[in-house]
Amino acid sequence: MSSRLPAVITVIALVLGLSGLAPSAARAATHAVAIADFAFAPATLTITVGDTVTWTNEDAVEHTATSTGGAFDSGLLAQGESFSFTFTAAGTYDYLCTPHPTMTGRIVVVAAAATAAPSDPPPGGLPDVAMPTEPASPSGLIGMALLAASVSLAAIRLVAAARRRSA
């Protein structure tokens, strides 16, 4: 079985990558919303979970970017000041400027796309391994259980394949 150690390490790395425990900071993006001429531009913005939005006040008067649902509040921003918020949950976030409530905007946050499994098996003839289709949360018990089950399944399949070959 010691000759299978590199294969086991490869499977574990693949499972970690597909489970969402691999670094995801590279997928996060920052989006800009300008506050100018008593309006938010763009007025509606669609982003992905984990992305950050930065509002910058370009007007000579103070404005806010205040979520109507309480998720975020920039406080008063003077000309040239900015406020950033990272969205960690999918949903629609309506917001307004509290001193000027006719100024409204919307952030639509969509779930990150699941990483697709490779269509061809890796070199070395590793058996097929079932992978979760949604990224797991590294802090969630369910994500950790999926990771443990995937790693265990991969190890069991590798041992069974090695026994079949040696029989």
PDB file of C-alpha atoms in Angstrom:
ATOM      1  CA  MET A   1       0.000   0.000   0.000  1.00  0.00           C
ATOM      2  CA  SER A   2       2.965   2.353   0.506  1.00  0.00           C
ATOM      3  CA  SER A   3       3.297   2.614  -3.279  1.00  0.00           C
ATOM      4  CA  ARG A   4      -0.249   4.039  -3.305  1.00  0.00           C
ATOM      5  CA  LEU A   5       0.631   6.929  -0.940  1.00  0.00           C
ATOM      6  CA  PRO A   6       1.102   9.482  -3.774  1.00  0.00           C
ATOM      7  CA  ALA A   7      -2.318   8.479  -5.147  1.00  0.00           C
ATOM      8  CA  VAL A   8      -3.939   8.915  -1.737  1.00  0.00           C
ATOM      9  CA  ILE A   9      -2.345  12.348  -1.377  1.00  0.00           C
ATOM     10  CA  THR A  10      -3.612  13.302  -4.856  1.00  0.00           C
ATOM     11  CA  VAL A  11      -7.158  12.209  -3.982  1.00  0.00           C
ATOM     12  CA  ILE A  12      -7.083  14.148  -0.708  1.00  0.00           C
ATOM     13  CA  ALA A  13      -5.865  17.277  -2.508  1.00  0.00           C
ATOM     14  CA  LEU A  14      -8.614  16.855  -5.115  1.00  0.00           C
ATOM     15  CA  VAL A  15     -11.256  16.430  -2.400  1.00  0.00           C
ATOM     16  CA  LEU A  16     -10.031  19.523  -0.547  1.00  0.00           C
ATOM     17  CA  GLY A  17     -10.123  21.565  -3.742  1.00  0.00           C
ATOM     18  CA  LEU A  18     -13.633  20.476  -4.688  1.00  0.00           C
ATOM     19  CA  SER A  19     -15.023  20.769  -1.170  1.00  0.00           C
ATOM     20  CA  GLY A  20     -14.325  24.486  -0.929  1.00  0.00           C
ATOM     21  CA  LEU A  21     -11.554  24.168   1.661  1.00  0.00           C
ATOM     22  CA  ALA A  22      -8.945  25.208  -0.862  1.00  0.00           C
ATOM     23  CA  PRO A  23      -8.134  28.921  -0.751  1.00  0.00           C
ATOM     24  CA  SER A  24     -11.018  30.830  -2.321  1.00  0.00           C
ATOM     25  CA  ALA A  25      -9.679  34.357  -1.943  1.00  0.00           C
ATOM     26  CA  ALA A  26      -8.646  34.302  -5.604  1.00  0.00           C
ATOM     27  CA  ARG A  27     -12.330  34.014  -6.569  1.00  0.00           C
ATOM     28  CA  ALA A  28     -13.435  37.002  -4.492  1.00  0.00           C
ATOM     29  CA  ALA A  29     -13.717  40.313  -6.300  1.00  0.00           C
ATOM     30  CA  THR A  30     -14.180  43.952  -5.354  1.00  0.00           C
ATOM     31  CA  HIS A  31     -16.870  46.002  -7.090  1.00  0.00           C
ATOM     32  CA  ALA A  32     -17.209  49.787  -7.123  1.00  0.00           C
ATOM     33  CA  VAL A  33     -20.376  51.818  -6.708  1.00  0.00           C
ATOM     34  CA  ALA A  34     -20.058  55.567  -7.261  1.00  0.00           C
ATOM     35  CA  ILE A  35     -22.266  57.970  -5.344  1.00  0.00           C
ATOM     36  CA  ALA A  36     -22.604  60.870  -7.769  1.00  0.00           C
ATOM     37  CA  ASP A  37     -25.289  63.360  -8.752  1.00  0.00           C
ATOM     38  CA  PHE A  38     -27.548  62.087  -5.940  1.00  0.00           C
ATOM     39  CA  ALA A  39     -27.561  58.521  -7.344  1.00  0.00           C
ATOM     40  CA  PHE A  40     -25.801  55.185  -6.927  1.00  0.00           C
ATOM     41  CA  ALA A  41     -24.032  53.984 -10.074  1.00  0.00           C
ATOM     42  CA  PRO A  42     -24.658  51.275 -10.935  1.00  0.00           C
ATOM     43  CA  ALA A  43     -28.054  51.280  -9.248  1.00  0.00           C
ATOM     44  CA  THR A  44     -28.207  47.456  -9.367  1.00  0.00           C
ATOM     45  CA  LEU A  45     -25.157  45.247  -9.097  1.00  0.00           C
ATOM     46  CA  THR A  46     -24.980  41.446  -9.249  1.00  0.00           C
ATOM     47  CA  ILE A  47     -22.052  39.871  -7.421  1.00  0.00           C
ATOM     48  CA  THR A  48     -20.954  36.515  -5.976  1.00  0.00           C
ATOM     49  CA  VAL A  49     -20.921  35.448  -2.316  1.00  0.00           C
ATOM     50  CA  GLY A  50     -17.573  36.545  -0.848  1.00  0.00           C
ATOM     51  CA  ASP A  51     -17.273  39.621  -3.073  1.00  0.00           C
ATOM     52  CA  THR A  52     -16.807  43.097  -1.632  1.00  0.00           C
ATOM     53  CA  VAL A  53     -18.593  46.270  -2.721  1.00  0.00           C
ATOM     54  CA  THR A  54     -16.967  49.655  -2.173  1.00  0.00           C
ATOM     55  CA  TRP A  55     -19.146  52.775  -2.284  1.00  0.00           C
ATOM     56  CA  THR A  56     -17.319  56.073  -2.900  1.00  0.00           C
ATOM     57  CA  ASN A  57     -19.007  59.440  -2.433  1.00  0.00           C
ATOM     58  CA  GLU A  58     -18.182  61.734  -5.347  1.00  0.00           C
ATOM     59  CA  ASP A  59     -20.778  64.376  -4.408  1.00  0.00           C
ATOM     60  CA  ALA A  60     -20.049  67.531  -2.435  1.00  0.00           C
ATOM     61  CA  VAL A  61     -22.733  66.581   0.139  1.00  0.00           C
ATOM     62  CA  GLU A  62     -22.713  63.691   2.604  1.00  0.00           C
ATOM     63  CA  HIS A  63     -24.455  60.437   1.720  1.00  0.00           C
ATOM     64  CA  THR A  64     -24.865  56.959   3.201  1.00  0.00           C
ATOM     65  CA  ALA A  65     -25.202  53.462   1.802  1.00  0.00           C
ATOM     66  CA  THR A  66     -27.622  51.908   4.295  1.00  0.00           C
ATOM     67  CA  SER A  67     -29.175  48.464   3.882  1.00  0.00           C
ATOM     68  CA  THR A  68     -32.941  48.521   4.340  1.00  0.00           C
ATOM     69  CA  GLY A  69     -32.637  45.101   6.005  1.00  0.00           C
ATOM     70  CA  GLY A  70     -29.918  46.122   8.445  1.00  0.00           C
ATOM     71  CA  ALA A  71     -27.030  44.187   6.857  1.00  0.00           C
ATOM     72  CA  PHE A  72     -24.741  47.215   6.492  1.00  0.00           C
ATOM     73  CA  ASP A  73     -24.592  50.965   7.102  1.00  0.00           C
ATOM     74  CA  SER A  74     -21.769  53.158   5.915  1.00  0.00           C
ATOM     75  CA  GLY A  75     -22.611  56.077   8.163  1.00  0.00           C
ATOM     76  CA  LEU A  76     -22.244  59.521   6.636  1.00  0.00           C
ATOM     77  CA  LEU A  77     -19.617  59.647   3.904  1.00  0.00           C
ATOM     78  CA  ALA A  78     -18.106  63.004   3.029  1.00  0.00           C
ATOM     79  CA  GLN A  79     -16.874  63.766  -0.483  1.00  0.00           C
ATOM     80  CA  GLY A  80     -14.039  61.380  -1.380  1.00  0.00           C
ATOM     81  CA  GLU A  81     -14.758  58.938   1.466  1.00  0.00           C
ATOM     82  CA  SER A  82     -15.453  55.245   0.851  1.00  0.00           C
ATOM     83  CA  PHE A  83     -17.157  52.365   2.612  1.00  0.00           C
ATOM     84  CA  SER A  84     -16.664  48.660   1.858  1.00  0.00           C
ATOM     85  CA  PHE A  85     -18.778  45.639   2.771  1.00  0.00           C
ATOM     86  CA  THR A  86     -18.139  41.956   2.030  1.00  0.00           C
ATOM     87  CA  PHE A  87     -21.272  39.932   1.270  1.00  0.00           C
ATOM     88  CA  THR A  88     -21.151  36.477   2.848  1.00  0.00           C
ATOM     89  CA  ALA A  89     -24.688  35.259   2.084  1.00  0.00           C
ATOM     90  CA  ALA A  90     -26.685  35.027  -1.121  1.00  0.00           C
ATOM     91  CA  GLY A  91     -29.732  37.257  -1.404  1.00  0.00           C
ATOM     92  CA  THR A  92     -30.988  40.625  -2.531  1.00  0.00           C
ATOM     93  CA  TYR A  93     -29.843  43.626  -0.511  1.00  0.00           C
ATOM     94  CA  ASP A  94     -31.778  46.847  -1.093  1.00  0.00           C
ATOM     95  CA  TYR A  95     -30.202  50.011   0.240  1.00  0.00           C
ATOM     96  CA  LEU A  96     -30.698  53.762   0.304  1.00  0.00           C
ATOM     97  CA  CYS A  97     -29.121  57.016   1.393  1.00  0.00           C
ATOM     98  CA  THR A  98     -30.692  57.938   4.736  1.00  0.00           C
ATOM     99  CA  PRO A  99     -30.501  61.745   4.249  1.00  0.00           C
ATOM    100  CA  HIS A 100     -31.846  61.336   0.689  1.00  0.00           C
ATOM    101  CA  PRO A 101     -34.210  58.309   0.738  1.00  0.00           C
ATOM    102  CA  THR A 102     -35.095  58.663  -2.940  1.00  0.00           C
ATOM    103  CA  MET A 103     -31.525  57.515  -3.650  1.00  0.00           C
ATOM    104  CA  THR A 104     -31.825  53.727  -3.784  1.00  0.00           C
ATOM    105  CA  GLY A 105     -29.747  50.807  -4.939  1.00  0.00           C
ATOM    106  CA  ARG A 106     -29.722  47.026  -4.958  1.00  0.00           C
ATOM    107  CA  ILE A 107     -27.014  44.406  -4.582  1.00  0.00           C
ATOM    108  CA  VAL A 108     -27.934  40.916  -5.819  1.00  0.00           C
ATOM    109  CA  VAL A 109     -25.620  38.288  -4.335  1.00  0.00           C
ATOM    110  CA  VAL A 110     -25.554  34.876  -6.013  1.00  0.00           C
ATOM    111  CA  ALA A 111     -23.935  31.680  -4.745  1.00  0.00           C
ATOM    112  CA  ALA A 112     -20.511  30.870  -6.103  1.00  0.00           C
ATOM    113  CA  ALA A 113     -20.557  28.317  -8.908  1.00  0.00           C
ATOM    114  CA  ALA A 114     -19.477  24.819  -7.858  1.00  0.00           C
ATOM    115  CA  THR A 115     -16.110  23.709  -9.142  1.00  0.00           C
ATOM    116  CA  ALA A 116     -16.558  21.151 -11.886  1.00  0.00           C
ATOM    117  CA  ALA A 117     -14.899  17.761 -11.503  1.00  0.00           C
ATOM    118  CA  PRO A 118     -12.390  16.870 -14.221  1.00  0.00           C
ATOM    119  CA  SER A 119     -13.985  14.869 -17.046  1.00  0.00           C
ATOM    120  CA  ASP A 120     -10.962  12.628 -17.565  1.00  0.00           C
ATOM    121  CA  PRO A 121      -9.555  10.457 -14.786  1.00  0.00           C
ATOM    122  CA  PRO A 122      -6.126  11.521 -13.550  1.00  0.00           C
ATOM    123  CA  PRO A 123      -3.081   9.520 -14.687  1.00  0.00           C
ATOM    124  CA  GLY A 124      -2.503   6.326 -12.753  1.00  0.00           C
ATOM    125  CA  GLY A 125      -5.990   4.890 -13.196  1.00  0.00           C
ATOM    126  CA  LEU A 126      -7.508   6.079  -9.933  1.00  0.00           C
ATOM    127  CA  PRO A 127     -11.078   4.867  -9.424  1.00  0.00           C
ATOM    128  CA  ASP A 128     -13.995   7.276  -9.771  1.00  0.00           C
ATOM    129  CA  VAL A 129     -14.705   9.186  -6.564  1.00  0.00           C
ATOM    130  CA  ALA A 130     -18.052  10.841  -5.859  1.00  0.00           C
ATOM    131  CA  MET A 131     -17.527  14.513  -5.053  1.00  0.00           C
ATOM    132  CA  PRO A 132     -19.916  16.978  -3.444  1.00  0.00           C
ATOM    133  CA  THR A 133     -21.501  19.292  -6.006  1.00  0.00           C
ATOM    134  CA  GLU A 134     -21.618  22.315  -3.713  1.00  0.00           C
ATOM    135  CA  PRO A 135     -18.594  23.868  -1.994  1.00  0.00           C
ATOM    136  CA  ALA A 136     -18.566  22.997   1.687  1.00  0.00           C
ATOM    137  CA  SER A 137     -18.206  25.611   4.399  1.00  0.00           C
ATOM    138  CA  PRO A 138     -14.922  25.007   6.223  1.00  0.00           C
ATOM    139  CA  SER A 139     -16.486  26.155   9.477  1.00  0.00           C
ATOM    140  CA  GLY A 140     -19.659  24.117   9.137  1.00  0.00           C
ATOM    141  CA  LEU A 141     -20.114  20.644  10.555  1.00  0.00           C
ATOM    142  CA  ILE A 142     -21.833  19.493   7.381  1.00  0.00           C
ATOM    143  CA  GLY A 143     -18.892  20.607   5.255  1.00  0.00           C
ATOM    144  CA  MET A 144     -16.456  18.807   7.502  1.00  0.00           C
ATOM    145  CA  ALA A 145     -18.609  15.654   7.442  1.00  0.00           C
ATOM    146  CA  LEU A 146     -18.742  15.734   3.631  1.00  0.00           C
ATOM    147  CA  LEU A 147     -14.983  16.168   3.486  1.00  0.00           C
ATOM    148  CA  ALA A 148     -14.384  13.261   5.890  1.00  0.00           C
ATOM    149  CA  ALA A 149     -16.815  11.027   3.998  1.00  0.00           C
ATOM    150  CA  SER A 150     -15.231  11.882   0.638  1.00  0.00           C
ATOM    151  CA  VAL A 151     -11.706  11.220   1.889  1.00  0.00           C
ATOM    152  CA  SER A 152     -12.814   7.958   3.537  1.00  0.00           C
ATOM    153  CA  LEU A 153     -14.591   6.801   0.383  1.00  0.00           C
ATOM    154  CA  ALA A 154     -11.546   7.592  -1.734  1.00  0.00           C
ATOM    155  CA  ALA A 155      -9.253   5.693   0.647  1.00  0.00           C
ATOM    156  CA  ILE A 156     -11.589   2.672   0.710  1.00  0.00           C
ATOM    157  CA  ARG A 157     -11.754   2.599  -3.085  1.00  0.00           C
ATOM    158  CA  LEU A 158      -7.980   2.824  -3.358  1.00  0.00           C
ATOM    159  CA  VAL A 159      -7.477  -0.052  -0.929  1.00  0.00           C
ATOM    160  CA  ALA A 160     -10.085  -2.173  -2.751  1.00  0.00           C
ATOM    161  CA  ALA A 161      -8.486  -1.448  -6.131  1.00  0.00           C
ATOM    162  CA  ALA A 162      -5.041  -2.363  -4.787  1.00  0.00           C
ATOM    163  CA  ARG A 163      -6.391  -5.633  -3.358  1.00  0.00           C
ATOM    164  CA  ARG A 164      -8.078  -6.518  -6.656  1.00  0.00           C
ATOM    165  CA  ARG A 165      -4.823  -5.907  -8.543  1.00  0.00           C
ATOM    166  CA  SER A 166      -2.760  -8.033  -6.131  1.00  0.00           C
ATOM    167  CA  ALA A 167      -5.294 -10.905  -6.091  1.00  0.00           C
TER     168      ALA A 167
END
